N, CA and C of each residue as an Amber inpcrd file, in Angstrom:
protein
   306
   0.8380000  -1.1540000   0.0000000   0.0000000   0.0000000   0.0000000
   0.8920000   1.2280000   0.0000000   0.3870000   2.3120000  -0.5240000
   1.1980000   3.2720000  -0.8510000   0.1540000   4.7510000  -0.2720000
   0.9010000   5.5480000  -0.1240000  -0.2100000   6.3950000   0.3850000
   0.4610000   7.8780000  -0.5350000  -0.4800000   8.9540000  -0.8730000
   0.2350000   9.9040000  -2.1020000  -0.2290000  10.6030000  -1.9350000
  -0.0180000  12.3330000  -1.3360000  -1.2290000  13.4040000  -1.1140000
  -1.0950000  13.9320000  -1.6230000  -0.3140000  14.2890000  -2.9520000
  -0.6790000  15.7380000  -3.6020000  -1.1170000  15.0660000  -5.0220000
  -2.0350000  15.9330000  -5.3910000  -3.0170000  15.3270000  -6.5390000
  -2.2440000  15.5220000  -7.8590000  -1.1800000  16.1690000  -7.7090000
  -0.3400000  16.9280000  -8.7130000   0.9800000  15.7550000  -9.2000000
   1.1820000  14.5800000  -8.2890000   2.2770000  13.3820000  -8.1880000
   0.7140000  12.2970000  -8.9980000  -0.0160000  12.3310000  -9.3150000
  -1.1640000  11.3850000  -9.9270000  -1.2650000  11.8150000 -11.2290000
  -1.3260000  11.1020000 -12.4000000  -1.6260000  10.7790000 -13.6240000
  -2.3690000  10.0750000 -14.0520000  -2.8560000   9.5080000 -15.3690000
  -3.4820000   8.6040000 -16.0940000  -2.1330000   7.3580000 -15.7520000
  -1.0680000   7.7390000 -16.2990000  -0.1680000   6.9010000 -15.9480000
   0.6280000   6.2150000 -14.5210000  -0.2850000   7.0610000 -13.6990000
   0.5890000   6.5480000 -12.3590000   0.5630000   7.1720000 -11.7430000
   1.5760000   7.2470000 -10.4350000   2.5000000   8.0930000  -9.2580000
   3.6560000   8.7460000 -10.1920000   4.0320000  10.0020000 -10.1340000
   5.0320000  10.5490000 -10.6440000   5.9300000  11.5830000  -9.3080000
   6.9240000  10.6200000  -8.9420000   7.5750000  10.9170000  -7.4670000
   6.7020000  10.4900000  -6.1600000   7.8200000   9.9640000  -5.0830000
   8.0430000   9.3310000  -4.1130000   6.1860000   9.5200000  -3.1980000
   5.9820000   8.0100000  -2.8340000   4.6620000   8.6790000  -2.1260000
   5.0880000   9.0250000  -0.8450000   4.0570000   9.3350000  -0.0920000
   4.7810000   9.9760000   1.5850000   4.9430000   8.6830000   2.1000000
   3.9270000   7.5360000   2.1740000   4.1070000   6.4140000   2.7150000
   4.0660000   5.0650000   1.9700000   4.5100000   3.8380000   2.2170000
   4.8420000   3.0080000   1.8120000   4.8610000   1.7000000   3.2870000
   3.5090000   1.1780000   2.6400000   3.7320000  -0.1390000   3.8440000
   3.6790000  -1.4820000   3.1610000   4.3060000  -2.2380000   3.2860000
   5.0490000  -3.3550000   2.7120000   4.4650000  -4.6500000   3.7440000
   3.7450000  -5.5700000   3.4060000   3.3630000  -6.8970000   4.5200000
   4.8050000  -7.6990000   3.8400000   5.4350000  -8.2060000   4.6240000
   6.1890000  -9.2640000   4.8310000   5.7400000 -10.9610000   4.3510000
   6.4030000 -11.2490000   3.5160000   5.8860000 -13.0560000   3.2080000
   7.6070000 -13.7410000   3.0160000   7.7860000 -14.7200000   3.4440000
   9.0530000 -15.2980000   3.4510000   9.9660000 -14.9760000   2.4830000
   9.1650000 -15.1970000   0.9350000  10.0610000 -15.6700000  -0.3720000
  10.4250000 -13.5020000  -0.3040000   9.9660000 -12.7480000   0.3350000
   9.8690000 -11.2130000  -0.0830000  11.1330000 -10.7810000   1.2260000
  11.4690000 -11.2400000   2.2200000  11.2940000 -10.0120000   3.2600000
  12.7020000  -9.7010000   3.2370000  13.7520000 -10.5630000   2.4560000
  15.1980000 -10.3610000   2.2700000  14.7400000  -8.8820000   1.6620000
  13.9060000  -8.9040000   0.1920000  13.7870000  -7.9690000  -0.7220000
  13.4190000  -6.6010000   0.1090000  12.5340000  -6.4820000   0.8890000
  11.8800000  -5.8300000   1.5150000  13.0360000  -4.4230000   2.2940000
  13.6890000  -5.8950000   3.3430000  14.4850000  -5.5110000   4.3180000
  15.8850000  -4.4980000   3.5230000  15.7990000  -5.0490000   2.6050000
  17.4020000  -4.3360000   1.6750000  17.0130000  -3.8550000  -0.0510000
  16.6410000  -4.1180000  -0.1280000  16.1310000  -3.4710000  -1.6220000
  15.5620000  -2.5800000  -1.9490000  14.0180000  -2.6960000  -1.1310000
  13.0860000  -1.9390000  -1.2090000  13.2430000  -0.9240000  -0.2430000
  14.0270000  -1.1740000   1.2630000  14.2710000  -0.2780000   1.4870000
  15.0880000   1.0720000   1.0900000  16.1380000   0.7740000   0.3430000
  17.4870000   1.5860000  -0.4430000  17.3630000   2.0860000  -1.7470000
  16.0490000   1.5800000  -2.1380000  15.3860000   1.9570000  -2.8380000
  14.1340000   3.7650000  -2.3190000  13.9070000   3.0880000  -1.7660000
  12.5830000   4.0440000  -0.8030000  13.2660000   5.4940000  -0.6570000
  14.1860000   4.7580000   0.4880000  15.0800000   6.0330000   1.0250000
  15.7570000   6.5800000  -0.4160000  16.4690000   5.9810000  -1.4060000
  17.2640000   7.1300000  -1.8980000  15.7850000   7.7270000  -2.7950000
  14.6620000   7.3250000  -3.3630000  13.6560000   8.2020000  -3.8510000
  12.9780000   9.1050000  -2.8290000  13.2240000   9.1850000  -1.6760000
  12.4700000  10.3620000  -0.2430000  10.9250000   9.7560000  -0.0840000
  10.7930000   8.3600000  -0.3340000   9.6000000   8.1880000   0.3440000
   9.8790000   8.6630000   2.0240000   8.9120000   9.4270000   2.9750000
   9.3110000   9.7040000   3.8750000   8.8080000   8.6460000   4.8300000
   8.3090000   7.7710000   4.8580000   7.9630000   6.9140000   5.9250000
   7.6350000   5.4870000   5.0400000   8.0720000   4.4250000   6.0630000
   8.0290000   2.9130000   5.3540000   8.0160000   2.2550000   6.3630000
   6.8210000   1.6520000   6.4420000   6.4890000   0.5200000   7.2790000
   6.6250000  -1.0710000   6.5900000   7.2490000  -1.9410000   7.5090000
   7.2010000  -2.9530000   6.9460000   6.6860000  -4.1480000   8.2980000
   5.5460000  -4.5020000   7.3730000   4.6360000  -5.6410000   8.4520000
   4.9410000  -6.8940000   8.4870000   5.8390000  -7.4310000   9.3950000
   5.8200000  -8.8370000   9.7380000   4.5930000  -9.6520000  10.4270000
   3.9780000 -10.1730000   9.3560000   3.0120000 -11.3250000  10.4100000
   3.3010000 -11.9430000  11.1160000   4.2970000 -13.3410000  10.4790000
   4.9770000 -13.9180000  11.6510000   5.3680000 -13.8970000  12.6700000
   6.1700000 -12.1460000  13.2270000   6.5780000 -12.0380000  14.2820000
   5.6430000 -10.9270000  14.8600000   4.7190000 -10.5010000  13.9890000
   3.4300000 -10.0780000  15.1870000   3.8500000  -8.7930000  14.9670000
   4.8660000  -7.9120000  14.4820000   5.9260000  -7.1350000  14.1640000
   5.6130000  -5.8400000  13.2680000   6.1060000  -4.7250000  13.9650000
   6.0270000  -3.5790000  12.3790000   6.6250000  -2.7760000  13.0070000
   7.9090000  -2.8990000  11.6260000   9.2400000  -1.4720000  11.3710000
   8.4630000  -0.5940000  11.0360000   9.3760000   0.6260000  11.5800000
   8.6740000   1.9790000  10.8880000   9.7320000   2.6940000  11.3030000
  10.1140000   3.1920000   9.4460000  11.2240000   3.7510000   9.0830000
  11.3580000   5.4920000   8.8910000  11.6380000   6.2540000   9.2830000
  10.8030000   7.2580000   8.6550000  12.8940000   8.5020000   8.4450000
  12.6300000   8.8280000   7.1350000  13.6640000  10.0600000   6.4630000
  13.6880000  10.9240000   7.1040000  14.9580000  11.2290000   7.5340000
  15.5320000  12.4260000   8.0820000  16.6410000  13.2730000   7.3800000
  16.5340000  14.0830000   6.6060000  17.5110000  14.3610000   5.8960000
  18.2960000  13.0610000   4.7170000  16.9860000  12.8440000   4.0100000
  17.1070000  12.0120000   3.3470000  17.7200000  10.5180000   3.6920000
  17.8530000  10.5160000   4.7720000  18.3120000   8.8980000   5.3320000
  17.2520000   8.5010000   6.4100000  16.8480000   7.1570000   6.2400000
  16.1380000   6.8330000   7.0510000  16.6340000   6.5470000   8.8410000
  16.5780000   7.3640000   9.4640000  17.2490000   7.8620000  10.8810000
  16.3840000   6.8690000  12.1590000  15.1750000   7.5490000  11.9930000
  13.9390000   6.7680000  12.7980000  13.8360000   5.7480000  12.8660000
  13.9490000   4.6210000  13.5360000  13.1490000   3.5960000  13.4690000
  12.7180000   2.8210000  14.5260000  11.1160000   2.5990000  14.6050000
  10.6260000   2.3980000  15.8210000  10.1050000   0.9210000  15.5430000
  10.3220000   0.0910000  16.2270000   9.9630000  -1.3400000  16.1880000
   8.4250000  -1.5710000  17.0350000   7.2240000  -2.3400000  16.9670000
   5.8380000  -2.4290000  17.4530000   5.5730000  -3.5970000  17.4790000
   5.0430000  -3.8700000  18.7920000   4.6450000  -5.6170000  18.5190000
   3.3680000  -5.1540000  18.8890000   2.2650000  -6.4310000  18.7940000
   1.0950000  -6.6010000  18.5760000   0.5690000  -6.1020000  20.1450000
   1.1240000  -6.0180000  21.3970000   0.9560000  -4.9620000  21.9550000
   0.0830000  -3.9410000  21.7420000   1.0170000  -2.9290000  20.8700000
   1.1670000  -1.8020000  20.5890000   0.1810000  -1.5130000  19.7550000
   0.0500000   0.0850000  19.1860000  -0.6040000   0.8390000  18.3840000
   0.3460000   1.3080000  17.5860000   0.7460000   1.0170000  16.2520000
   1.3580000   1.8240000  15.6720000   0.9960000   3.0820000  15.2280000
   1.6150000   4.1590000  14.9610000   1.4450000   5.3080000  15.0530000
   2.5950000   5.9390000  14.2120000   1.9830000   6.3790000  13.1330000
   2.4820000   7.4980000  11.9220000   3.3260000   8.7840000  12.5970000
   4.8550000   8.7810000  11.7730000   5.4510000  10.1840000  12.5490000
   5.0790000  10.7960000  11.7150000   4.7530000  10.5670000   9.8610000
   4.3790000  11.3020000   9.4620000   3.1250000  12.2390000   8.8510000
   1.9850000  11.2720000   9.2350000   0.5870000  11.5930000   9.6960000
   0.6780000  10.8690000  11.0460000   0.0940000  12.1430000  11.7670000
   0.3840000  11.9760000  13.1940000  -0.8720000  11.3680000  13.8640000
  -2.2220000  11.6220000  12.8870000  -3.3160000  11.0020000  13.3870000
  -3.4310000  10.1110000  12.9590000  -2.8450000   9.0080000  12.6520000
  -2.9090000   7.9780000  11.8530000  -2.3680000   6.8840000  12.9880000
  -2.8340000   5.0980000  13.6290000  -2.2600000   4.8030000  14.0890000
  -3.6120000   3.5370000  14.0720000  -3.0340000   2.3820000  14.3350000
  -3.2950000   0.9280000  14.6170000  -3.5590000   0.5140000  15.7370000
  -4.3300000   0.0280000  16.1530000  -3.9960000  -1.2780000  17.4080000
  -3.1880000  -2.2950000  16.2610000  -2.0550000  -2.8970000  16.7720000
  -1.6940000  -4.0800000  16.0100000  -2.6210000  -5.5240000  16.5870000
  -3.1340000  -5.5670000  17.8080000  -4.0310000  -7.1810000  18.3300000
  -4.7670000  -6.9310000  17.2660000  -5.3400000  -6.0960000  17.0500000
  -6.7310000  -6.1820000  16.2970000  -5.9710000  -6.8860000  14.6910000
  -5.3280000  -5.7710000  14.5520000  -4.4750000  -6.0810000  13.0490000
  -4.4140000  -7.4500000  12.8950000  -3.7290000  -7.9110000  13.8280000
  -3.2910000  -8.9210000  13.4280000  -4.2960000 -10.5540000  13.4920000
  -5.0710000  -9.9950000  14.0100000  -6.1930000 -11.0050000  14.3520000
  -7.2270000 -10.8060000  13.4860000  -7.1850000  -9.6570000  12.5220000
  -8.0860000 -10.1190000  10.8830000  -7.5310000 -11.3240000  10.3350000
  -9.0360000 -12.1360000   9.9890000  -8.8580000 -13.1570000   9.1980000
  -8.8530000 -12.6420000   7.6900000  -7.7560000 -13.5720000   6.8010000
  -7.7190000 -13.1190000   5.7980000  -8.4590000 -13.7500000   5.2930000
């Protein structure tokens, strides 16, 4: 999922530059990709925040750009509420999350 607020980065053709957010679910054959690719990817385009959801471990990174490097990063277990640094009203229970049936 990707999240994109200015109407002006939207086309017929697409996203044109970095969305603000980027959340990524985790699946085995992906999370090497995830963890190193997609992240170094993200960061050098200024997505400013990237969450990446581990099911397995109940789990969610959240990466967020600071002067173009991703500086932040706050780790959440199912505990927790995750919570957007960069929409600040934005935030999860992860129990609940994670206890949708797919």
């Amino acid at each position: 999922m990707s999240v994109v607020c200015s109407k002006n980065q939207i086309s017929k053709n697409g996203c044109h530059g970095a969305p603000n957010l980027i959340i990524e679910v985790l699946s085995p054959s992906t999370a090497l990709k995830d963890f190193n690719e997609k992240f170094n990817l993200y960061q050098k385009y200024g997505v400013q925040e990237y969450w990446i959801v581990d099911p397995g471990n109940r789990t969610v990174h959240v990466y967020t750009l600071l002067d173009g490097v991703y500086q932040v990063r706050d780790l959440y277990s199912e505990q927790d509420s995750v919570r957007s640094n960069v929409f600040r009203d934005f935030q999860i229970p992860l129990g609940k999350l994670f206890d949708l049936e797919v």
